[in-house]
Amino acid sequence: MWQKNVLRKVTLSIDEVEADDILAEDIFSEYRLLAKRDLVLTERIIALLKLRKVEELSVYLPSESVRIVYDLGAQRTREYEDIFAPLIEKKEEIDEYKEAVNNLFMTTLENVVHELRYGQILKSIQDTSYVRSIFELILEEKHRYDLLMRLREWDEYSFVHSFDVFVLGTIFARHLGLTDIETLARGYLFHDIGKVFIPQEILNLKRKLSEDEFEIVKMHTTKGFELLVENGEEDIAYLARDHHERFAGKGYPNQLCADEMSEGVQLLQIIDVYSAMTSKRVYHTGYGATDALAVLYRDRHLYNEKFMHKFVECLGIYPVNSVVLLSDYRRAQVELVYDLFPTLPKVKLLDEQTSMNLPLNYSVKIVEMFDYRADSFEEIFNLFVEQLIRCDEKNLRVHFNKLIDHLHPKEIVLKIFLPAFRILRLLTREIQTDMTKYRNSINILKKLLEEQLNVLYMDYQHDQTTVLVVETSLRENFFVKLVQSILYIDKIVPFFINPGDNQRITQLMEHCEVNVAYFIEDELTMEKRVRPMREGTFLYYSLNDIEELLVSLVGMSMKRFSFEEKMQERLFTKLKS
């Protein structure tokens, strides 16, 4: 492949471009990003770009390439130099405010519109012009522009997200045939205006919110409602208040049910979640469209499912496991969605039980979505364990992120880490799995666990402390890490100390106001499991004891036990036997 330091950037007709050329600029079509700079072109990609009516590309060519003579950029410079020269002197009067609104629309649109997220939405210039006209109509009132700039200055992400929701929501509302779209569009643009009341340090956190922080963020719904009313926008204020409500009273702030929410709100709830999940944020890079839709469908009971089907059809991006009708009247299930061209998936024909890629010329395409066959938690967990056994950390993380989404951090240990460890342990003992692979799998689990430990430690108010007497070298052990995480779950901070100095240990016990210290050793070298001291009691465990205890917790509800009680119960049961 050519090195860039000997390449020259040229603009070529699509007919002059060849496979293995390297894109020198992003490719946009009707304000949508089709391909990123530095992409190595293939025959398939060139064919697809031709179908998208792309007529020319900027690519890198070797300086000595004969194709440089076809550089359209150099030709245009020569041809139009004289034509534009006389016009430089002419300056028409420009409405500065209208120009500012138009620039705001165009620059923000470039940030959000990408085919991987927007699919067929804004495919035509007419759609883009329609949305822009509504944006300009809304901001004819200067106080609305000031409100929007207040949000932008307070939190850039919330502003871009609000604009994204406005664009997606406006096009989708028109697709559904809803009435008074201008009013809805205005509400969608200002649905998150209440974020201006949320502290910036919370909005910019690079982790999941703690329970207390989440309670503060939830206030943006009612605060937004009040701010809009104060600014004479009473007719849209309900959209700011209700966009986090969910069916069956599962949302906030008022736990409304489906029949208490308008269609405009029900549409907004879907778009808001889709936009948030697919956008880059301070703490994650954003889901792909199909993954975001899969999460929405997993929680379909919380939303208007008919609207969800229609939104997928409006996007033209069908998530894996969608059951669809093709334009030739065959039924199929989506098997694979390609990153570069998500609207041309691979499907499995249900009657014929064969697979096919939808053709590049759209002679066969998806016309309707019937159903979505969601993967259950158990199915995703099995895929996670399968990748864990293979030590495929990259693919494993994809499944892990799906598993933990919507799970409280407290549940992650009992529903993911402990069951996964139990399976690895069973495979090792019963099927004689390669110990090297077993250790590698455990190390991957430990890495994931350490990431969750950081969240647990930062998120939770800790009510108590305890003393763990563990050699420094053992503190990185997977089982010790699990003990540490479960203590955090019980809102207990473990203080670690090395064995060998009983006086220091008892002083720490006194400082922590506890009467028990837990010793964890690789192997027990003493017969006594319990050692009474004047200041309290020393309890001794081997790593094998801890392992057996952890396995016994699989399937238990977090609310049904205190881990310290389980540790003590386990030891005294052992003593009796």
XYZ file of C-alpha atoms in Angstrom:
577
model
C 0.000 0.000 0.000
C 1.252 3.531 -0.830
C 2.716 5.624 1.987
C 1.121 9.054 2.466
C 4.473 10.885 2.429
C 4.836 10.084 -1.313
C 1.181 10.671 -2.171
C -0.630 13.637 -3.659
C -4.243 14.563 -2.972
C -6.329 14.791 -6.156
C -10.020 14.910 -7.074
C -11.067 12.266 -9.601
C -14.238 11.328 -11.396
C -15.785 8.186 -9.890
C -14.977 6.452 -13.199
C -11.249 7.165 -12.738
C -11.105 5.812 -9.179
C -9.650 2.326 -8.695
C -9.649 -0.343 -6.008
C -6.911 0.225 -3.354
C -7.084 4.016 -3.757
C -7.181 5.743 -0.360
C -9.853 8.336 0.378
C -8.377 11.766 1.116
C -11.632 13.283 2.409
C -14.870 12.108 4.012
C -17.599 11.367 1.446
C -20.909 13.127 2.018
C -24.106 12.717 0.050
C -26.964 15.097 0.779
C -25.439 16.019 4.157
C -24.936 12.384 5.153
C -21.527 10.826 5.765
C -21.102 7.761 3.527
C -17.434 6.903 4.073
C -14.585 8.137 6.236
C -11.264 9.568 5.181
C -8.387 7.021 4.913
C -10.750 4.229 3.845
C -9.127 1.872 1.325
C -11.585 1.551 -1.559
C -12.735 -1.805 -2.925
C -14.665 -2.662 -6.082
C -17.807 -3.240 -3.958
C -17.511 0.140 -2.224
C -16.946 1.941 -5.546
C -20.029 0.221 -7.006
C -22.115 1.246 -3.980
C -20.915 4.846 -4.227
C -21.912 4.945 -7.876
C -25.384 3.741 -6.880
C -25.501 6.608 -4.374
C -24.866 9.034 -7.273
C -21.407 9.997 -5.998
C -19.726 11.524 -9.056
C -16.245 12.376 -7.785
C -13.867 11.585 -4.934
C -10.735 13.034 -3.362
C -8.060 10.324 -3.156
C -4.331 10.013 -2.593
C -2.256 9.097 -5.689
C 1.497 8.546 -6.039
C 3.187 11.730 -7.219
C 4.338 10.018 -10.415
C 0.914 8.506 -11.257
C -0.319 9.210 -14.787
C -3.855 9.584 -13.373
C -2.895 12.957 -11.846
C -3.691 14.562 -15.205
C -7.377 13.815 -14.467
C -7.324 15.981 -11.289
C -10.658 17.833 -11.457
C -9.629 20.261 -8.735
C -6.725 21.668 -10.726
C -8.868 21.911 -13.845
C -11.601 23.852 -12.025
C -9.119 26.253 -10.482
C -7.915 27.239 -13.931
C -11.389 27.371 -15.498
C -13.163 29.420 -12.842
C -10.456 31.774 -11.658
C -11.486 34.485 -14.092
C -15.230 33.877 -13.698
C -15.304 34.560 -9.946
C -12.850 37.415 -9.857
C -15.404 40.145 -10.785
C -17.827 38.901 -8.142
C -15.423 39.403 -5.255
C -16.172 43.114 -5.280
C -19.960 42.607 -4.912
C -21.386 42.252 -1.432
C -25.064 41.808 -0.822
C -26.615 42.818 2.415
C -27.141 39.792 4.635
C -29.561 39.411 7.502
C -27.022 38.574 10.196
C -29.533 36.843 12.474
C -30.915 34.623 9.709
C -27.362 33.836 8.660
C -26.499 32.837 12.250
C -29.549 30.536 12.429
C -28.693 28.947 9.093
C -25.056 28.417 10.107
C -26.175 26.895 13.403
C -28.407 24.461 11.553
C -25.796 23.404 9.005
C -22.847 23.033 11.401
C -24.889 21.060 13.940
C -26.415 18.898 11.216
C -22.928 17.886 10.091
C -22.222 16.676 13.654
C -25.196 14.340 13.868
C -26.036 13.098 10.373
C -24.233 9.880 9.597
C -25.693 7.012 7.583
C -24.786 4.568 10.358
C -27.310 6.426 12.579
C -29.728 8.044 10.130
C -30.120 5.354 7.479
C -32.708 6.592 4.959
C -33.629 9.685 6.992
C -32.622 12.928 5.204
C -31.822 10.893 2.118
C -33.226 13.639 -0.097
C -32.381 17.327 -0.264
C -36.120 17.984 0.058
C -36.169 16.357 3.527
C -33.202 18.430 4.637
C -34.830 21.617 3.322
C -38.063 20.702 5.122
C -36.320 20.281 8.487
C -34.267 23.445 7.982
C -37.385 25.479 7.187
C -39.030 24.325 10.418
C -35.849 25.092 12.392
C -35.745 28.614 10.944
C -39.495 29.084 11.589
C -39.073 28.074 15.248
C -36.144 30.438 15.780
C -37.868 33.435 14.208
C -38.665 34.201 17.838
C -35.382 35.538 19.241
C -36.067 34.355 22.810
C -36.066 30.746 21.558
C -32.632 31.234 19.993
C -31.410 32.657 23.321
C -32.798 29.621 25.178
C -31.052 27.277 22.772
C -27.743 29.146 23.134
C -28.119 28.991 26.923
C -28.312 25.201 26.668
C -25.393 25.065 24.231
C -23.172 27.171 26.468
C -24.085 25.107 29.532
C -23.657 21.657 27.996
C -22.636 21.121 24.363
C -23.708 17.458 24.371
C -27.252 18.279 25.583
C -27.560 20.885 22.820
C -26.383 18.528 20.054
C -28.609 15.746 21.432
C -31.619 18.106 21.454
C -30.947 19.089 17.840
C -30.562 15.421 16.891
C -33.890 14.569 18.539
C -35.488 17.528 16.720
C -34.305 16.276 13.301
C -35.157 12.607 13.862
C -38.430 13.422 15.609
C -39.603 15.877 12.961
C -39.008 13.479 10.073
C -40.534 10.553 12.005
C -43.616 12.591 12.998
C -44.169 13.407 9.330
C -43.635 9.720 8.438
C -46.370 8.783 10.953
C -48.707 11.483 9.612
C -49.046 13.305 12.948
C -50.672 16.726 12.966
C -49.219 20.112 14.034
C -45.665 18.980 13.327
C -44.186 22.464 13.834
C -45.365 22.489 17.457
C -44.059 18.974 18.072
C -40.749 19.850 16.411
C -40.385 22.863 18.713
C -41.053 20.647 21.722
C -38.475 18.122 20.543
C -35.880 20.872 20.121
C -36.422 22.062 23.716
C -37.228 18.726 25.400
C -33.951 18.762 27.381
C -33.822 22.470 28.198
C -34.057 21.591 31.895
C -30.451 20.330 31.733
C -29.358 23.971 32.265
C -30.288 23.459 35.928
C -28.162 20.317 36.366
C -24.606 20.881 37.715
C -22.005 20.621 34.951
C -19.818 18.323 37.051
C -22.660 15.760 36.998
C -23.416 16.203 33.289
C -19.722 15.682 32.466
C -19.134 12.590 34.598
C -17.278 9.858 32.692
C -19.104 7.019 34.415
C -22.599 5.877 35.244
C -24.429 8.044 37.731
C -24.796 7.120 41.380
C -28.284 6.857 42.824
C -28.054 10.340 44.371
C -26.679 11.867 41.150
C -29.448 10.244 39.127
C -32.074 11.787 41.426
C -30.583 15.207 40.670
C -30.558 14.591 36.898
C -34.206 13.479 36.974
C -35.109 17.019 38.043
C -34.401 18.293 34.508
C -37.868 17.151 33.415
C -39.849 19.316 35.845
C -37.323 22.153 35.712
C -37.570 22.173 31.923
C -41.366 22.270 32.126
C -41.223 25.280 34.454
C -38.648 27.141 32.324
C -40.690 26.703 29.145
C -43.845 27.951 30.871
C -41.936 30.988 32.155
C -40.852 31.745 28.585
C -44.331 31.588 27.075
C -43.944 28.069 25.615
C -46.793 26.451 27.563
C -47.985 24.465 24.544
C -44.792 22.368 24.418
C -43.784 22.297 28.097
C -45.372 18.875 28.639
C -42.846 17.319 26.229
C -39.965 18.411 28.464
C -41.768 17.037 31.516
C -42.943 13.698 30.092
C -40.173 12.450 27.787
C -38.841 10.073 30.472
C -42.241 8.574 31.266
C -42.704 4.946 30.222
C -45.641 2.596 29.692
C -47.178 0.936 32.779
C -45.984 3.767 35.020
C -42.310 2.780 34.839
C -40.917 6.253 34.131
C -40.584 9.611 35.851
C -41.504 12.161 37.149
C -45.211 11.184 37.425
C -45.258 7.446 36.565
C -47.809 7.973 33.801
C -49.452 5.082 31.962
C -49.795 4.742 28.184
C -53.286 6.224 27.951
C -52.088 9.343 29.798
C -49.438 10.157 27.161
C -50.008 11.727 23.743
C -48.653 10.193 20.536
C -46.172 13.067 20.301
C -44.721 12.107 23.703
C -44.652 8.397 22.837
C -42.722 9.181 19.671
C -40.286 11.414 21.596
C -39.543 8.692 24.152
C -38.268 6.356 21.423
C -36.277 9.020 19.549
C -34.733 10.368 22.762
C -33.387 6.951 23.767
C -32.196 6.121 20.246
C -30.354 9.432 19.937
C -28.742 9.124 23.382
C -27.569 5.565 22.763
C -26.098 6.192 19.302
C -24.385 9.497 20.143
C -20.847 9.920 21.411
C -20.854 10.895 25.070
C -18.274 11.648 27.715
C -18.371 8.087 29.052
C -18.959 5.964 25.924
C -18.464 6.121 22.167
C -22.060 5.331 21.268
C -23.906 2.205 20.173
C -24.343 1.247 16.553
C -27.885 1.780 15.256
C -28.717 -1.933 15.266
C -27.449 -2.407 18.837
C -29.452 0.595 20.043
C -32.591 -0.721 18.355
C -31.971 -4.150 19.899
C -31.868 -2.575 23.382
C -35.094 -0.693 22.667
C -36.772 -3.902 21.531
C -35.551 -5.727 24.602
C -37.551 -3.163 26.614
C -40.411 -2.979 24.123
C -42.999 -3.223 26.909
C -41.979 0.307 27.967
C -42.705 1.947 24.594
C -45.263 2.127 21.813
C -44.218 -0.995 19.898
C -46.139 -0.001 16.760
C -44.147 3.249 16.675
C -40.921 1.273 17.168
C -41.651 -0.829 14.052
C -42.461 2.337 12.106
C -39.275 4.043 13.280
C -37.188 1.107 12.073
C -38.937 1.317 8.692
C -38.347 5.089 8.609
C -34.613 4.561 9.277
C -34.314 1.665 6.868
C -31.858 0.078 9.327
C -33.231 -3.227 10.581
C -31.613 -4.744 13.687
C -30.343 -8.313 13.692
C -33.247 -10.704 14.478
C -35.858 -8.470 12.786
C -38.519 -10.477 10.952
C -39.243 -8.598 7.721
C -41.126 -8.709 4.424
C -39.051 -8.234 1.272
C -40.226 -6.388 -1.823
C -40.595 -9.738 -3.651
C -43.038 -10.838 -0.894
C -40.663 -13.321 0.752
C -40.349 -13.327 4.545
C -36.865 -13.113 6.039
C -34.933 -12.552 9.251
C -32.027 -10.093 9.384
C -28.796 -11.973 10.133
C -26.037 -9.390 9.745
C -25.878 -5.609 9.366
C -22.794 -4.205 7.645
C -21.153 -1.176 9.281
C -20.416 0.739 6.102
C -23.821 0.245 4.436
C -26.334 -0.648 7.173
C -29.354 -0.409 4.854
C -28.149 -3.445 2.851
C -28.125 -6.274 5.417
C -27.674 -10.009 5.028
C -30.974 -11.851 5.543
C -32.107 -15.434 6.016
C -35.097 -16.406 3.868
C -37.477 -18.119 6.284
C -39.258 -20.392 3.803
C -36.111 -21.461 1.979
C -33.725 -21.463 4.976
C -31.017 -19.888 2.834
C -29.143 -16.607 3.301
C -28.553 -13.726 0.895
C -27.114 -10.211 0.836
C -29.632 -7.652 -0.346
C -28.497 -6.553 -3.848
C -26.599 -3.313 -4.395
C -29.165 -2.007 -6.899
C -32.025 -2.313 -4.367
C -33.939 -4.599 -6.756
C -34.932 -6.492 -3.601
C -35.319 -4.511 -0.399
C -37.094 -4.614 2.941
C -40.547 -3.057 2.846
C -42.027 -3.915 6.248
C -41.047 -5.181 9.688
C -43.302 -7.784 11.324
C -41.570 -8.667 14.560
C -38.342 -8.688 16.493
C -36.982 -11.859 18.077
C -35.010 -10.485 20.999
C -32.100 -12.405 22.466
C -32.841 -13.198 26.089
C -30.444 -12.406 28.917
C -29.599 -16.102 29.071
C -28.773 -16.250 25.351
C -26.491 -13.212 25.576
C -24.872 -14.626 28.729
C -24.148 -17.902 26.939
C -22.461 -15.990 24.098
C -20.473 -14.043 26.699
C -19.256 -17.256 28.348
C -18.460 -18.803 24.974
C -16.178 -15.862 24.131
C -14.730 -15.961 27.653
C -13.727 -19.618 27.212
C -12.103 -18.678 23.895
C -10.369 -15.694 25.583
C -11.785 -13.430 22.860
C -11.825 -10.229 24.896
C -12.937 -7.910 22.086
C -16.126 -9.826 21.200
C -16.695 -10.751 24.819
C -16.944 -7.063 25.755
C -19.723 -6.559 23.192
C -21.853 -9.172 24.969
C -20.778 -7.956 28.423
C -21.926 -4.401 27.660
C -25.306 -5.734 26.523
C -25.631 -7.754 29.728
C -24.830 -4.912 32.119
C -26.969 -2.335 30.345
C -29.920 -1.568 32.653
C -28.423 -3.824 35.340
C -27.737 -2.200 38.667
C -23.994 -2.543 39.404
C -24.916 -4.582 42.461
C -26.526 -7.204 40.227
C -23.533 -7.572 37.937
C -21.522 -9.641 40.435
C -24.304 -12.112 41.196
C -25.779 -12.418 37.691
C -22.618 -12.320 35.575
C -19.294 -12.717 37.395
C -20.216 -15.504 39.803
C -22.149 -17.638 37.268
C -19.363 -17.179 34.682
C -16.747 -18.204 37.227
C -18.799 -21.237 38.252
C -18.959 -22.399 34.618
C -15.199 -21.959 34.164
C -14.587 -23.838 37.396
C -16.887 -26.684 36.310
C -15.176 -26.970 32.922
C -11.772 -27.126 34.584
C -12.725 -29.756 37.127
C -15.041 -31.943 35.077
C -13.761 -31.631 31.503
C -10.076 -30.982 32.194
C -9.883 -27.668 30.349
C -6.390 -26.400 29.554
C -5.224 -24.596 32.721
C -3.458 -21.895 30.728
C -6.713 -20.979 28.982
C -8.530 -21.132 32.315
C -6.078 -18.673 33.876
C -6.373 -16.371 30.850
C -10.173 -16.454 31.125
C -9.975 -15.654 34.838
C -7.634 -12.743 34.104
C -10.142 -11.318 31.601
C -12.913 -11.672 34.178
C -10.696 -9.972 36.741
C -10.045 -7.047 34.392
C -13.797 -6.585 33.873
C -14.363 -6.912 37.603
C -11.778 -4.244 38.418
C -13.560 -1.840 36.078
C -16.822 -2.497 37.907
C -15.083 -2.148 41.290
C -14.134 1.399 40.370
C -17.799 2.135 39.650
C -18.948 0.511 42.882
C -16.419 2.412 44.946
C -17.306 5.767 43.390
C -21.069 5.300 43.310
C -22.111 4.133 46.733
C -22.329 5.670 50.154
C -20.521 3.350 52.553
C -22.065 2.834 55.981
C -19.589 0.408 57.579
C -16.021 -0.855 57.455
C -14.382 -4.236 57.951
C -10.835 -5.572 58.240
C -9.346 -8.030 55.727
C -5.933 -9.439 56.644
C -4.445 -10.434 53.299
C -0.887 -10.534 51.975
C -0.272 -7.806 49.382
C 0.557 -10.436 46.766
C -2.869 -12.081 47.242
C -4.953 -8.919 46.929
C -4.964 -9.175 43.118
C -6.450 -12.669 43.305
C -9.794 -12.965 41.501
C -11.582 -14.384 44.562
C -10.284 -11.625 46.819
C -11.481 -9.067 44.249
C -14.911 -10.691 44.291
C -15.016 -10.512 48.093
C -14.088 -6.834 47.871
C -16.861 -6.133 45.333
C -19.561 -7.935 47.341
C -18.582 -6.022 50.467
C -19.037 -2.807 48.488
C -22.468 -4.116 47.490
C -23.277 -4.401 51.199
C -22.017 -0.802 51.598
C -18.983 -1.979 53.550
C -15.501 -0.581 52.886
C -12.813 -3.269 53.408
C -9.558 -2.111 54.993
C -6.643 -4.310 53.923
C -3.682 -5.031 56.170
C -0.799 -7.524 55.983
C -0.635 -10.377 58.533
C 2.219 -10.652 61.042
C 1.603 -7.788 63.447
C -1.387 -8.663 65.617
C -1.128 -5.431 67.579
C -1.543 -3.315 64.430
C -4.439 -5.512 63.342
C -6.266 -5.078 66.641
C -5.602 -1.329 66.549
C -7.186 -1.184 63.090
C -10.156 -3.193 64.392
C -10.597 -0.664 67.170
C -10.339 2.230 64.717
C -12.967 0.631 62.450
C -15.163 -0.221 65.440
C -15.418 -3.908 64.484
C -14.863 -7.004 66.591
C -13.918 -9.429 63.777
C -10.931 -9.516 61.394
C -10.998 -11.868 58.388
C -7.717 -13.569 57.448
C -7.513 -14.906 53.886
C -4.519 -17.083 53.074
C -3.441 -19.157 50.096
C -3.448 -22.265 52.293
C -4.132 -22.571 55.986
C -1.084 -23.637 57.962
C -2.769 -23.712 61.347
C -5.461 -25.944 62.770
C -7.400 -23.158 64.436
C -10.014 -21.445 62.316
C -11.091 -19.112 65.117
C -8.731 -17.199 67.349
C -10.272 -15.158 70.166
C -8.417 -11.954 71.048
C -8.994 -9.456 73.803
C -10.191 -6.845 71.278
C -12.241 -9.296 69.195
C -11.925 -12.440 67.067
C -9.664 -13.498 64.176
C -11.363 -15.750 61.609
C -9.197 -17.696 59.120
C -10.058 -18.761 55.553
C -8.156 -20.395 52.749
C -8.660 -19.274 49.148
C -10.441 -22.567 48.583
C -12.891 -21.683 51.377
C -13.603 -18.333 49.721
C -14.041 -19.986 46.328
C -16.592 -22.474 47.723
C -18.439 -19.690 49.510
C -18.673 -17.551 46.374
C -19.994 -20.428 44.266
C -22.701 -21.058 46.867
C -24.030 -17.514 46.353
C -24.935 -17.992 42.678
C -28.641 -17.378 42.118
C -29.230 -15.666 45.464
C -30.945 -12.298 45.735
C -28.690 -9.531 46.992
C -31.287 -8.491 49.535
C -31.410 -11.914 51.167
C -27.973 -12.022 52.719
C -25.172 -10.102 54.370
C -21.830 -11.286 53.017
C -20.123 -11.037 56.409
C -22.849 -13.219 57.898
C -22.329 -15.732 55.084
C -18.572 -15.788 55.741
C -19.081 -16.448 59.435
C -21.836 -19.010 58.804
C -19.588 -20.858 56.345
C -16.722 -21.046 58.832
C -18.799 -22.290 61.747
C -20.494 -24.885 59.513
C -17.029 -26.129 58.584
C -16.003 -26.265 62.249
C -19.065 -28.353 63.143
C -18.305 -30.833 60.363
